[in-house]
Amino acid sequence: NYLQKDEHKLNDLIESIQRNGFSNSDPLIVVFQEEINKYYVIEGNRRLASVKSINERGGQQIDQLPCCKFIHKKGLQML
């Protein structure tokens, strides 16, 4: 089952982050949309979900993640 495989991979990632910490060499890729004042994760959603899960479980609190930020200006199209 696809969902079970994905959940297993997520659990493996959670265990890896708990054991080794979050790698600064693999930043999230985010886009900031100025017109609505929001960030969108383009790359790294599973890593972000893993960190959120760790924080919710009361484990090691991770409050900052490395990311590459791009700004989307009004009128530009995202590809």
CSV table of C-alpha atoms in Angstrom, one decimal:
chain,number,residue,atom,x,y,z
A,1,ASN,CA,0.0,0.0,0.0
A,2,TYR,CA,1.4,3.4,-1.0
A,3,LEU,CA,0.3,5.2,2.1
A,4,GLN,CA,1.9,2.6,4.4
A,5,LYS,CA,5.2,2.9,2.5
A,6,ASP,CA,5.1,6.7,2.7
A,7,GLU,CA,4.3,6.5,6.4
A,8,HIS,CA,7.2,4.1,6.9
A,9,LYS,CA,9.6,6.5,5.1
A,10,LEU,CA,8.3,9.4,7.2
A,11,ASN,CA,8.9,7.4,10.4
A,12,ASP,CA,12.5,6.6,9.2
A,13,LEU,CA,13.1,10.3,8.6
A,14,ILE,CA,11.7,11.2,12.0
A,15,GLU,CA,14.1,8.7,13.6
A,16,SER,CA,17.0,9.9,11.6
A,17,ILE,CA,16.4,13.6,12.6
A,18,GLN,CA,16.0,12.6,16.2
A,19,ARG,CA,19.2,10.6,16.1
A,20,ASN,CA,21.4,13.0,14.0
A,21,GLY,CA,19.6,16.3,14.0
A,22,PHE,CA,18.5,18.3,11.0
A,23,SER,CA,21.1,18.6,8.3
A,24,ASN,CA,22.1,22.2,7.4
A,25,SER,CA,23.4,20.8,4.1
A,26,ASP,CA,19.8,20.0,3.0
A,27,PRO,CA,17.8,23.2,3.4
A,28,LEU,CA,14.1,23.5,2.7
A,29,ILE,CA,13.2,25.5,-0.4
A,30,VAL,CA,10.5,28.1,0.3
A,31,VAL,CA,8.8,30.8,-1.7
A,32,PHE,CA,7.5,33.9,0.0
A,33,GLN,CA,4.4,35.4,-1.8
A,34,GLU,CA,4.4,39.1,-0.9
A,35,GLU,CA,0.9,39.8,-1.9
A,36,ILE,CA,-0.5,37.3,0.6
A,37,ASN,CA,2.4,37.4,3.1
A,38,LYS,CA,2.8,33.6,3.2
A,39,TYR,CA,5.6,31.1,2.8
A,40,TYR,CA,5.2,28.0,0.7
A,41,VAL,CA,7.5,25.0,1.0
A,42,ILE,CA,8.5,23.9,-2.5
A,43,GLU,CA,11.0,21.3,-1.5
A,44,GLY,CA,11.3,19.6,1.9
A,45,ASN,CA,7.7,18.9,2.9
A,46,ARG,CA,8.5,15.5,4.4
A,47,ARG,CA,11.4,17.0,6.4
A,48,LEU,CA,9.1,19.8,7.7
A,49,ALA,CA,6.4,17.3,8.5
A,50,SER,CA,8.9,15.2,10.4
A,51,VAL,CA,10.1,18.1,12.5
A,52,LYS,CA,6.5,19.1,13.3
A,53,SER,CA,5.8,15.6,14.4
A,54,ILE,CA,8.9,15.5,16.6
A,55,ASN,CA,7.9,18.8,18.2
A,56,GLU,CA,4.3,17.6,18.7
A,57,ARG,CA,5.5,14.4,20.4
A,58,GLY,CA,7.4,16.5,22.9
A,59,GLY,CA,10.8,15.4,21.7
A,60,GLN,CA,13.8,17.6,21.0
A,61,GLN,CA,12.3,21.0,20.1
A,62,ILE,CA,13.5,22.2,16.7
A,63,ASP,CA,12.5,25.8,16.2
A,64,GLN,CA,14.7,26.8,13.3
A,65,LEU,CA,15.4,25.1,10.0
A,66,PRO,CA,17.8,26.0,7.3
A,67,CYS,CA,16.1,27.2,4.1
A,68,CYS,CA,16.7,28.9,0.8
A,69,LYS,CA,14.1,31.6,0.4
A,70,PHE,CA,12.8,32.9,-2.9
A,71,ILE,CA,10.5,35.9,-3.2
A,72,HIS,CA,7.5,35.8,-5.6
A,73,LYS,CA,6.7,39.2,-6.8
A,74,LYS,CA,3.1,40.2,-7.7
A,75,GLY,CA,2.5,39.6,-11.4
A,76,LEU,CA,5.2,37.0,-11.9
A,77,GLN,CA,4.2,33.5,-12.7
A,78,MET,CA,5.5,30.6,-10.8
A,79,LEU,CA,6.5,27.7,-13.1
